[in-house]
Each structure stands twice: as structure tokens, then as C-alpha cells.
Amino acid sequence: MPTPVSAARQCLTEEAARALDDAVAVARRRGHAQTTSLHAVSALLTLPSSALRDACGRARSSAYSPRLQFRALELSVGVSLDRLPSSKNLEEPPVSNSLMAAIKRSQANQRRHPESFHLHQIHNQQQTASLLKVELKHFILSILDDPIVSRVLGEAGFRSCDIKLAIVHPPVTQASRFSRTRCPPIFLCNLTDSDPGHRSFNFPFSGYEDGDENCRRIGEVLVRKSGKSPLLIGVCATEALRGFIEGVQRGKASLLPAELTGLTVICIDNDISEFVVEGGTKEKMDSKFNEVGRMAEQCSGPGIALSFGELRTLVSDGVSGDRMSFVVSQLKSLLELHSGKLWLIGAAGTYETYFKFLARFPTIEKDWNLHLLPITSSKASIEGLYSKSSLLGSFVPFGGFFPASSNFKNPLSGINQFFSRCHSCNEKCELEVASILKAGSTISVADQHSGHLPSWLQTAEVDTGKGVNSPKNAILNSVQTIDDETRNVKILGLQKKWNEICQRLQHSQPNHKVNIPQAASQVASVEGFRPSADRKESSGEDSSLIETRSEFPSPHIPTNSQTNVPSKQNKFVEISSDAEKVNCQSGLSVKVSKSWQTEIGSPCFPPYANVNLPSDRASSSSVTSVTTDLGLGTIYASTCKAPKSPNLQYHKEQSQYFSGSFSAEFDTVSKSSSQKLVQSSLCSASSFRGQHDPGDLKSLRSVLREKVGWQDEAICTISQAVCRSKSGGGRLRGSNLRGDIWLTFLGPDRIGKKRIALALAEILYGSKESFISINLGSQETGCQTNSIFEHDELDGYDVKFRGKTVTDYLAGELSRKPRSVVFLENVDRADFPAQKSLLQAIHTGKFPDSRGREISINNIIFVTTSTVGKGDKLRQPEKDRLKFSEETVLAAKRCQLQMSIGCVDTDVNHNRGMNVRIAARGPSNPSSVKRRKLLETLDSTNQTFEMAKPAQKPSRSFLDLNLPVEEIEENIDCGDCDSDSSSDSSETLLEDFLVEVDEKVVLKPFNFDALAEKLVEEINLRFKRTFGSEVVLEIEYKVMVQILAAAWLSDWKRVVEDWVEQVLCKVFAEAKQKYHLTSPCVMRLDAFGDLAAEEQTVGVCLPARIILN
Amino acid sequence: MGNILLEALNVRVVGSGEKILVLAHGFGTDQSAWQKILPFFVPYYRVILYDLVCAGSVNPDYFDFQRYTTLDAYVDDLFNILDALGVDRCAYVGHSVSAMIGILAAIKRPDLFSKLILIGASPRFLNDRDYHGGFEQGEIEKVFTAMEANYAAWVQGFAPLSVGADVPTAVREFSRTLFNMRPDISLYVARTVFNSDLRGFLGLVKVPCCIIQTSRDVSVPESVANYLKDHLGGRTTVEMLDTEGHLPHLSAPALLAPKLRRALSR
């Protein structure tokens, strides 16, 4: 819709409005229906003294004569205008969209660069119009952006960018780009002053022309009432001092504040150095001081600055103390005598010099009334800045965006304009623009945008409709990434594109109306966040991805899914294929579809798949969203697989039940509105809960027990809690049941906790894929290199490389896997935002990310762990007795092992057939210095355990990274050292959290000692079988720890025993062959460098081959 | 009229704590760089955020080429802000150029600061006789030439290099803010920064400092962090951050925030 001229005029200043009137007149004359940018150009060119003509004159190429080129321009404009269709004569041809867009653009530009902003501030009492009026110059600049205009100009041999530059750049008569004498902006420091007229600087603006900041600062110190003597300090201090002295001596008045004009500088640095270093006579020095004193007395000007030069001469090594103190005291008395008339000035290259001086004369600061003035750079280098700074010409493309210098426009009109702009409006405008430019600098940026969106975005939003947030965000995001120069163009393009997308969306909406709420609950949790996740991956300018994304928001347009559901069943099938096609076309990334597949493929879906309906019907029921359809194949796959899975039983029961209720529902689906569906699905959901009965409890418990055999009690509690929650004993949200379950595992056994959680994921959601694991404490402790426990599937969240916070990472994962077990380790050490999100999630059933968007967690089981709490008390007293504590094992590294033959140890004691012992390696292990060695004998087996125990660390309130890495590593899993000293508030948060969880489970510590015993015995058996009883095997402590860790981590019980049987025995045999051992000796099994992944035995973090040395 | 300054530099005060924390961004960014760090501190501090006058989010007209020839002018801005807000003591987190500003400010008004946290700080970026700052004069001239020749291209190249770690969002964010700066201002500030040399007076800093250094920073070699530690006059610690790049607050906020908190609480 073209805009009425009167409306457009409102946006323009008087001058610009006149130009617009001319343009309208041109359009009327030619009988055109609309006033376009071309008309404006034509009108602007006809004016004799027009700015555009002037700019063209300066921008034209010198190849042609100016007259010829202008003629060509007029001609090409005329021809272009002739081409426009003429219509019936209108009194005022309305302003075309393109011209209006240009006006809008210039408005935006002007907002961004409100030149003489300060003027406006000063006169802000005159608030009249609320609209920002576009000046002529900005108006012209924007018109030149119009592609038609640039084409026409191009035909005449002009380049619109040249013209723009010419408009931005004032004619060459202006002396320098940077001197702003005509309209000096008020400096920031002055802005703080209460009176705008008064300047807090003692310097007139003209004084800046030399650009020597250092001199200015020296002057500033001198002029202060306290009469401080500046001591310049810094690498460039001497240079700055020299510059100052030279400047003053050459009489550059501008260098100094007005109060100081006529300042005299006397340099006595040479005299001083002669006196103190070369041993000049005292008399000579004395006379010099007297001379200075006389001069000070007679001085008529503001005073004398007495330069003692570089401080270094006074403190250099060869200087005798007497002479130095003579100089110092003389200078002091001079200062006292002529206070107010005399200043000292000096320089020190480094602070060390000054400190040395200070050490000799502790009172010098007071005596000499020193003021330390740090000098950051020298004048010479600053001058270098200026020589280069006329580079603006090289930024042609940005021409339009530079703040235009003020002399182009009529100064009066400029002032008028600022009178008329009201303060609050201006503020708002600034804020608005800034918020666009800032790209989410605040958390609430999305809200802000929805609040006051620029008009063009607002229309875009209306078009996309239904308040679909994500497209808007996507637009904004892309907007943000787009640079200034191309922003407007691209935004327009985007807007267009979005309109198209939107149209298509509306077109394809029937697809999504099939939404069955049950599935929608999943979809809904995805839709809001999927775009955000994608957004992070794709650059905002990538149009294809944006389009893909647009497919997602559509399923959840709420009104649609409830009101008009197509009733014919066969239509479903059609639609589903449609939807599929759409999806393929849109080029969904493989990753996305894959994640959907896995999710749908999980055995928990069989309720749907086992309905035993004809396949097309089944599909129609699950073609609730485009993506579900994609996963169909997998659903069947998973049903096929089901018999093999151990937990088949209760699934079957469930599905049996489901098939009944579901098929009943199904008819409803096909006939009735989705409103009914909500109800039926709800009822089925509740019956689903009821389905979990003692049988499930048993199966759950037995599967868990199989995985983590040593935590029997805990498993009982856990499986009970899970079943209870599933069967309706869960938390309520309002009157609805919530599906999220919250468990907290307390106490030790980190791996046990993890494996229980992982097993839960497998049992309840059918795959390891639905397991999200985050170690909330990992950020504080940092990751050990090459630790056994540094494992991809163990540490899904790699804090180092994601660039996002835990909250956002978790939110992303949750939306990707809406049915899963979330395993959060060290919840007590979570950072504040994460804690807040978790608390909110446990209260409301929705997990908010850092931008406040919420993800449903209805099908999530949260397992949080903490090493603090009840478990601590159990563990603490035992700690010292343990040979292998959990901390030591957790610190295990993947090492290659090496077998070597050692010398015969005299104290080798053959104890009742135990030829295997565990020993600490001595000095070769760097960390053992810090360890105190313990020699202990284990009663039961009489083995010698030469133990290296990590020294008990005093619990520190912080983690000092300046300490060697080793200590930090040892700290990692000590639950007893609270690493956050400001954790008061976080503790209360945590308490709240722990109160809220469904079940707190305390785990027992893993008995490493027993395992170690068992393993050693096993090894002993094998070893003796090979070598007989004469040879002793010494296993390095580190190696034993590694073996224990491997056993702890391994999936099934006998994995380490197998390793001993296969790998270790093999190396025993090899060793026997190689060394032909006869006499008693010691074999050693040592760690030997890092273990590469390919050298590992399958399933264990132990080497597949042991090196024989 | 203090509020005009606050407005011009987009000063924002958020948070509910009693203690005051100033977050000052570095070259090529604006206060939005702290976006991901901010939530960690809002509950415990009154956080003051502002834009340096050179930032792209500040009206370029405020950038006076004759005033901002040295870092002192930026320090004055900081003082003006703090005075306008009536702050008499605060902790200061400064990144890159703001770290330099913080050092200078702490010398001039030591009572104002309870703690300085310097991220990616360097007293001098250029190499000197027995000082390794990371850049040779010749190299830097080339950089300046590249900036002049084609700012957009330079940004495209510089941003990933500076962010270091492979975090596309951070690169995009840094590119955006860097590109928001007017090219001439950007170049001018870069020159100012590279011409600055704070080594001579590091010892005058008496405020306790914490230097946060990433394991690989294209702009600041690790030796610089140690140099700072050795020369800064106050109680100084160096915290190594197990990530790469010059902008850990963009690329690894979850890693940096706890470090900052610990450093602040000490």
C-alpha cells in the first residue's frame, strides 16, 4: 500500500519535506500513480543548488566533461521515468513503498547517529513532536540505496557509492576530518558536569590540536591547587618529559592550561648528574640551586618547573649517599621557599627506580610533594596515529553509516530538529536501535523485541502470525549477524522470505492439525527449543536452514490442533506422505532426523507400535508431526527387537493394555476433535501409570542389580521410588500428575551411581541414547588428562568447547531427548544459574534455559548426585584405613604397562605362597614426594602392601591453580573440600532442592580393597603357575589402581579376570621364555607412558598387550 | 548531567548484592560479551556494566580522536561513571584493554578498588628487548594495514583467530561486536592499545589482582601473565583457564564464571 504524502511528510524535516513535495510534483506532472525514489532523484537534480547535484559534481569521473555527464544523468532519469506506467491524474500521487522504505531506513540511520546528540540533550525542555524527522542528507543517502536509483545513476556513469561518499564527506574546504570546530561534540567528561557551559577541563578545546595527551596531563597536575610536582613514570616517561620541556620552551601556548602560560622550565638534570655521578664540586651545585632560587623569586609568570630529569641518575649505583641527600634536601628547601611558584618535574623509567629512591628517602613523596603520573605511551607514537587516521576514504561501503559531518546541512534546521525531538522518545529510539544492534545483549532481549519492535519487524511478525517465537528469534538472530552495511537490504530480503515461508506454513498447516496431544507433549517440548539449538549451529544468513526450522514451529500452533482436525482417516495417510515429502524437501539435517528416530525407536514407544493396527493406520496415528513419521521404520525395528531385551515382560503387559485402550481411542481420533483426544490420552496415560505393578518393580530391580551388583539396598530404594512415581504416586502439578521423577544419589561410588542411572535409561527409555550426563562439578575441578574416567560416554558435557553454560546445554539436550534420564553429578557444586533452573524445574515441571524459555520435563527422570550429605559420615572414619580409596581410583590414568625384571630385593619375604605384591615406585614418581609412605601388612593374606597414600590435604576454601597440578587432581573428588567459599546461598538452594526430590538414596562405598585382594590372589595364582614360587611379582601401585578402575568401570563382572587370564598370562609366558629365570628375582609390572585408545582391550581400559622389557 | 554519561556509555546496573562488581569489556566487544557471565553474579553483586566509548554500541560521535589518544581518557570515563553512580569501592573485572584500564585506574585511585581481575591482560603487546609481548612491530603494522584495506575481511579473519576455541557462536558474537565498531575508531583504538606500555608502573598497583589466562591466547602469551604476576605490586595470583582463546567469557563462560567467583571471594 502506498503511503499518503502527508504521512510521509511527517517523517521529514522541513527541508526534506520540500524535496519530497518536489518529487510529488514531478510524479503528478507525469501522471504517475505513485511517487518513487526516481521522482525524488529527478526533483533533487532539477534544483540548482541541490545537495545531490553538488555531490554528483564531486563524485563524477573526470573522464567526461561535467556538463555532458549531468546531461546523461538527466536523460537516463527522464527515460526511466518515461517507462513508468502513467495513470489517471492524481492530485497527490502517494509515496511508493520503496520510497517509504528509504525514508524508514534513513530514520533508522539517523537514530543510530544522532549527531549533536548533546545539543538535543541540552535543549530537551522543548519537547514537541515525538517523531524523528529525517534530514535531507539522510533522506538522499537512503534514496541512493534504492537499486533502481543506482541503476539509473550507473547508466549515466555515476556510482551511487561515490555519490554517497561525497555527501558524507564535506567538500575539501574543511581542514581536517577530525577537527570538529564547527560543532564540537561535548566530551564525555564535560557531560558529567552539572553546567553544560562550564568545562571541567582546564583546557580550551583548541588546546587539543597538538594531540599530546601527556603534556596535557602534566599541565593538569601542575595547575592543581595543591601544587603537586609530577613524577612521570613509565617506559615512555623520559620521552614524555622531554616532549613537555621542549614544548614549553618552544612556547607552544596551546600546550598548557591558560593559568600556566608563561611557565618557565629549568633543567638541572645535567648539573645533578655531573654532581652526583661525575663528582662535581658542591659549590657548583650550590650556586645552581641559588640561581634557581633567585629566578623563582624574580619570576613574574605563573612559576618555574624545575626538571631534575631521569630519576635513575639519582639512584644509580655509583652515587654516594651524601651527595644524593644533599640534592634531595636542597630541592626540598627550594620547594618550601617558593611554594606555589616552583614545581619539580621528573621522570622514572620503571617503578623499581622509584621504589629504590623511595627506600632511600622514605619521606620523599611528602618532601617533594610528588604526584605519580603513569605515562602509557609517548607522543611520538601518538603522532603516528594521526598520520594514519585519514583512512576513512578506504571505507567506501560504510560511507552511508558514518555520522555525517554537520556542515552539510543548514545548521538552523539541524537545531530545529533537535528541539523538536523529545527526550524520552529519543531515549526510546536509542534503546530500540541499540537493542537490535546488540543482539541479545540482555537476557530478555526477545521480550524487549516483542515490546518495541521496529515497524518492519512488526509486520513481519504479524505475517508469521500466532506469536510463533522462533521465527522471530531467527530473524533477529540473523539480523544480528548481518553487518551494518548490508543490514537493511538483508532484512528486507529476510522479511520477504519470511512472508513466503509463512505463506507456505499456512498452506501446509493441515499437516500439523493431526496433532495428537500425547505426542504433542513431546513435540511441544521440542518445538520451542529446536530452533534455538539449530540456530547455534547454523549461521543466521543460511537461508536454507532457516527454512528448515520453520517446519518445526508449526506443529504447535495451538488453536489449530484443537479446532479443526480433519476427520477422514484416509486423509491422514495422505497427509503423512505429504508431510514426509515436505520434510525431505526442506532438507532436514541428518542429525535432527536421527535424534528423532532414536527417540521414537526406544522401547517405551511400543505402546503405540504394538497396537497391532494395519500399518497405515498406525502410521496415521503417529503422524502427529512430520518428524514422527520419519521414525516409523524404527518403531517396527524396535518391536522386532523387543523379545531380546530383558525387560520385555512388562513392556508387553503395558502394550497389551495399551492396545486395548489405544485402539478404542483410535476411533475417537478418527472421528472427533482433538479436544477429545486430550482427554482420552490423559486417561490412558493415567492407566499407563497404574500398569506399573509389583511385576515391574521386580524386573526393574533385577535388571539394576545385574548392572550394579554391589549396591543392593540402594537399588531396592531406587526401583521402589521409580515405580511409585510411575504408578501415580508422583508429584502433582496443579491437578495433573507430573511425569518427571527426581532422585538424588548421595554418598560415594561415583561409577555405581552413573551405572544405575544409565541402567534406568536403558530400562525405561530403551537405549543409552536417552541418557544425558553432566558433571556439574567438572567446571571447577578441570579435567585430568588421560584419566580412565575421561570417557566420552561418561562425560557428555565437555565444558571446554561448547561455549555455552550448563543450563543451556542441558536445555538443548532436554529438547532433543524429551524422554530420557538426566544424570547430574555433583549437584551441590552446580553454579547459580543451573541451580536456579533446577529448582524451578522441580517446582514447576518445566526446565528454563538461560533465556527463560521453558522445556517440559514431563518424561524426564532426573538423577542428581552429590558426594556430600549422609554418605560422608559413613565414609569419613573408614577413609584412613582404606588401601584404595575412591579418590585414588578415580585419579587412575590409562597407562601402557610394561613388564621388567628387577634386581633381587633382600627383604623379599615369601609369605605363605604370596608371590605378588603391590609396591609404590620410589623417586621416579614425581608425585610421590608429596606422599608419605606407609608400609602395611594385610593380616588376611600377609601380602606386603607398600602403600603410597596421598597426604591428607587440609581442606581449602578454594582451589588454587597456582599450585602444582598434581594437588589439584587429588582434590577432584574429595567431597569434603567445599570448593566454593561463597556457597552459603547455594547451600540453602541445594537444601530446598533436596527436600523436593522424590527420593534420596544413599549409596555404599565400593569396596576396592576386597576387589584388590581378590585380583591379587588371582594374579598370584597365575603367576605361580608360570614361574613357580621363587620369583616375585611386584605390581606398581598405579597399575593396581588402573586395574581396579577398569574393574569398577567394566560392564560385566569377569572382564578383568579375563584380562588377567589372557593378557597377563601371555606376558608371563613370554617373560619366562625370554629370561629363563632360575634364581629368585623380582618381576615388576610398571606403568609405562600413556595408553592409546587402539591399544586397549575391548571393553576395558587396560592394554591389550603388555610390553616386555 | 552525570546521567548523560551513563546513558552515552550504556551504563547498566543489575543485581541485588551489596558488593559492587564492575564488568568492563575489551577491544572489539561491548557489554553484551558479559551476557553469559552475568547470571552467575547477579544474585551476589550489584553489577555495573558499561561500554567503552570505542564500542560499536556507543554513538561514534562521542569518540573524540583527540581525547582518546591514551588509555588515561578511558580511565577518566571509568572514574566518571563510578562517581556518577556514587561507588566508593568495587571489584573490577577487565578484559583485554579494560584490564589495562583497570591497572591504570587502580594506580590513580587505589581506594576505589578492592580487587582487580584481569582477563587476557597484557602490559604491552609488542615485543621489547627482554620482554615477549607477543607481537612484533612489523606484524602489527601489517595488521593495521589489513584493517585499513578491508575491515570486513579483517574481522572475518581476526575473530576466529582471537576466539581460538572452536565455538561458532562466540566467533559470530565477537565478529558482530567487532564489526559494529566504526573501522576508523577500531583502528585508532588498536593503535592506542598497541602503543601503550604499562610495564613501567605495574609495581604501583597495590590492589590485589587476579590474572586469568587461557592456555592458548593469540594476543597474550603465557609469559605475559607471569610477567604481570611478578611485577604487579599487590597480592597477585594467576589462574590458568583450561581453554583456548582471548575471549573466555564468550567461548567458555561456564569455565570462567566459577573462576571469577572464586577469585572475587578471596
GROMACS .gro file of N, CA, C and O in nm, chain A residues 267-282 284-286 288-289 306-320 323-324 326-328 331 368:
model
  172
  267CYS      N    1   6.605   2.314   3.340
  267CYS     CA    2   6.654   2.178   3.350
  267CYS      C    3   6.782   2.176   3.430
  267CYS      O    4   6.879   2.243   3.394
  268ILE      N    5   6.782   2.105   3.538
  268ILE     CA    6   6.906   2.094   3.613
  268ILE      C    7   6.954   1.949   3.613
  268ILE      O    8   7.037   1.909   3.694
  269ASP      N    9   6.898   1.871   3.519
  269ASP     CA   10   6.936   1.729   3.520
  269ASP      C   11   7.085   1.710   3.492
  269ASP      O   12   7.150   1.624   3.552
  270ASN      N   13   7.137   1.794   3.400
  270ASN     CA   14   7.280   1.780   3.370
  270ASN      C   15   7.367   1.815   3.491
  270ASN      O   16   7.463   1.745   3.521
  271ASP      N   17   7.329   1.921   3.556
  271ASP     CA   18   7.405   1.962   3.674
  271ASP      C   19   7.401   1.854   3.781
  271ASP      O   20   7.502   1.823   3.843
  272ILE      N   21   7.284   1.798   3.798
  272ILE     CA   22   7.271   1.697   3.902
  272ILE      C   23   7.356   1.576   3.868
  272ILE      O   24   7.432   1.525   3.952
  273SER      N   25   7.347   1.531   3.744
  273SER     CA   26   7.422   1.411   3.710
  273SER      C   27   7.572   1.438   3.719
  273SER      O   28   7.650   1.352   3.759
  274GLU      N   29   7.611   1.561   3.683
  274GLU     CA   30   7.753   1.596   3.696
  274GLU      C   31   7.796   1.589   3.841
  274GLU      O   32   7.901   1.535   3.876
  275PHE      N   33   7.708   1.638   3.926
  275PHE     CA   34   7.740   1.645   4.067
  275PHE      C   35   7.743   1.506   4.131
  275PHE      O   36   7.840   1.469   4.197
  276VAL      N   37   7.639   1.429   4.106
  276VAL     CA   38   7.630   1.303   4.180
  276VAL      C   39   7.709   1.190   4.116
  276VAL      O   40   7.761   1.103   4.185
  277VAL      N   41   7.720   1.193   3.984
  277VAL     CA   42   7.787   1.081   3.918
  277VAL      C   43   7.933   1.110   3.892
  277VAL      O   44   8.022   1.034   3.927
  278GLU      N   45   7.957   1.228   3.833
  278GLU     CA   46   8.095   1.256   3.793
  278GLU      C   47   8.174   1.325   3.902
  278GLU      O   48   8.291   1.359   3.883
  279GLY      N   49   8.112   1.352   4.010
  279GLY     CA   50   8.186   1.409   4.122
  279GLY      C   51   8.217   1.557   4.109
  279GLY      O   52   8.327   1.603   4.138
  280GLY      N   53   8.123   1.633   4.060
  280GLY     CA   54   8.140   1.778   4.052
  280GLY      C   55   8.145   1.840   4.191
  280GLY      O   56   8.113   1.775   4.291
  281THR      N   57   8.185   1.966   4.198
  281THR     CA   58   8.200   2.027   4.329
  281THR      C   59   8.065   2.068   4.387
  281THR      O   60   7.971   2.096   4.314
  282LYS      N   61   8.065   2.071   4.518
  282LYS     CA   62   7.944   2.105   4.590
  282LYS      C   63   7.907   2.251   4.563
  282LYS      O   64   7.790   2.287   4.554
  284LYS      N   65   7.951   2.430   4.301
  284LYS     CA   66   7.887   2.450   4.172
  284LYS      C   67   7.738   2.416   4.180
  284LYS      O   68   7.653   2.490   4.129
  285MET      N   69   7.713   2.305   4.246
  285MET     CA   70   7.574   2.261   4.263
  285MET      C   71   7.496   2.363   4.343
  285MET      O   72   7.384   2.400   4.309
  286ASP      N   73   7.561   2.409   4.448
  286ASP     CA   74   7.500   2.507   4.536
  286ASP      C   75   7.462   2.633   4.460
  286ASP      O   76   7.351   2.685   4.475
  288LYS      N   77   7.405   2.663   4.156
  288LYS     CA   78   7.294   2.636   4.064
  288LYS      C   79   7.160   2.648   4.137
  288LYS      O   80   7.066   2.711   4.088
  289PHE      N   81   7.159   2.588   4.256
  289PHE     CA   82   7.036   2.595   4.333
  289PHE      C   83   7.002   2.739   4.368
  289PHE      O   84   6.886   2.780   4.364
  306LEU      N   85   6.093   2.295   3.760
  306LEU     CA   86   6.234   2.258   3.771
  306LEU      C   87   6.247   2.110   3.741
  306LEU      O   88   6.199   2.024   3.815
  307SER      N   89   6.311   2.082   3.630
  307SER     CA   90   6.321   1.942   3.590
  307SER      C   91   6.448   1.879   3.643
  307SER      O   92   6.557   1.927   3.614
  308PHE      N   93   6.433   1.775   3.721
  308PHE     CA   94   6.553   1.705   3.768
  308PHE      C   95   6.583   1.585   3.680
  308PHE      O   96   6.671   1.504   3.708
  309GLY      N   97   6.509   1.572   3.574
  309GLY     CA   98   6.540   1.468   3.476
  309GLY      C   99   6.503   1.329   3.522
  309GLY      O  100   6.413   1.309   3.603
  310GLU      N  101   6.576   1.235   3.469
  310GLU     CA  102   6.551   1.093   3.498
  310GLU      C  103   6.595   1.060   3.639
  310GLU      O  104   6.707   1.091   3.681
  311LEU      N  105   6.507   0.998   3.710
  311LEU     CA  106   6.533   0.965   3.850
  311LEU      C  107   6.648   0.865   3.864
  311LEU      O  108   6.713   0.857   3.967
  312ARG      N  109   6.672   0.793   3.758
  312ARG     CA  110   6.772   0.687   3.763
  312ARG      C  111   6.910   0.741   3.802
  312ARG      O  112   6.986   0.677   3.873
  313THR      N  113   6.941   0.864   3.751
  313THR     CA  114   7.073   0.919   3.781
  313THR      C  115   7.092   0.933   3.931
  313THR      O  116   7.204   0.921   3.982
  314LEU      N  117   6.984   0.960   4.000
  314LEU     CA  118   6.996   0.981   4.145
  314LEU      C  119   7.017   0.851   4.222
  314LEU      O  120   7.072   0.851   4.331
  315VAL      N  121   6.968   0.741   4.165
  315VAL     CA  122   6.978   0.618   4.242
  315VAL      C  123   7.076   0.518   4.181
  315VAL      O  124   7.083   0.404   4.225
  316SER      N  125   7.149   0.562   4.076
  316SER     CA  126   7.241   0.467   4.014
  316SER      C  127   7.350   0.429   4.115
  316SER      O  128   7.375   0.497   4.212
  317ASP      N  129   7.413   0.318   4.086
  317ASP     CA  130   7.497   0.253   4.187
  317ASP      C  131   7.614   0.338   4.235
  317ASP      O  132   7.652   0.335   4.351
  318GLY      N  133   7.672   0.414   4.143
  318GLY     CA  134   7.793   0.487   4.181
  318GLY      C  135   7.770   0.611   4.264
  318GLY      O  136   7.864   0.683   4.299
  319VAL      N  137   7.646   0.636   4.296
  319VAL     CA  138   7.617   0.763   4.363
  319VAL      C  139   7.641   0.752   4.513
  319VAL      O  140   7.597   0.657   4.577
  320SER      N  141   7.710   0.848   4.568
  320SER     CA  142   7.732   0.846   4.712
  320SER      C  143   7.609   0.900   4.782
  320SER      O  144   7.542   0.990   4.731
  323ARG      N  145   7.591   1.293   4.865
  323ARG     CA  146   7.561   1.385   4.756
  323ARG      C  147   7.413   1.378   4.720
  323ARG      O  148   7.349   1.481   4.692
  324MET      N  149   7.365   1.255   4.723
  324MET     CA  150   7.225   1.239   4.688
  324MET      C  151   7.137   1.313   4.786
  324MET      O  152   7.047   1.387   4.748
  326PHE      N  153   7.212   1.550   4.970
  326PHE     CA  154   7.231   1.694   4.957
  326PHE      C  155   7.134   1.749   4.852
  326PHE      O  156   7.062   1.847   4.875
  327VAL      N  157   7.134   1.683   4.737
  327VAL     CA  158   7.046   1.729   4.629
  327VAL      C  159   6.901   1.726   4.674
  327VAL      O  160   6.826   1.823   4.656
  328VAL      N  161   6.865   1.616   4.736
  328VAL     CA  162   6.725   1.600   4.776
  328VAL      C  163   6.684   1.708   4.875
  328VAL      O  164   6.579   1.771   4.862
  331LEU      N  165   6.663   2.053   4.709
  331LEU     CA  166   6.541   2.068   4.630
  331LEU      C  167   6.420   2.087   4.721
  331LEU      O  168   6.330   2.164   4.692
  368TRP      N  169   5.888   1.630   4.849
  368TRP     CA  170   5.886   1.690   4.714
  368TRP      C  171   5.745   1.711   4.663
  368TRP      O  172   5.726   1.756   4.551
   0.00000   0.00000   0.00000
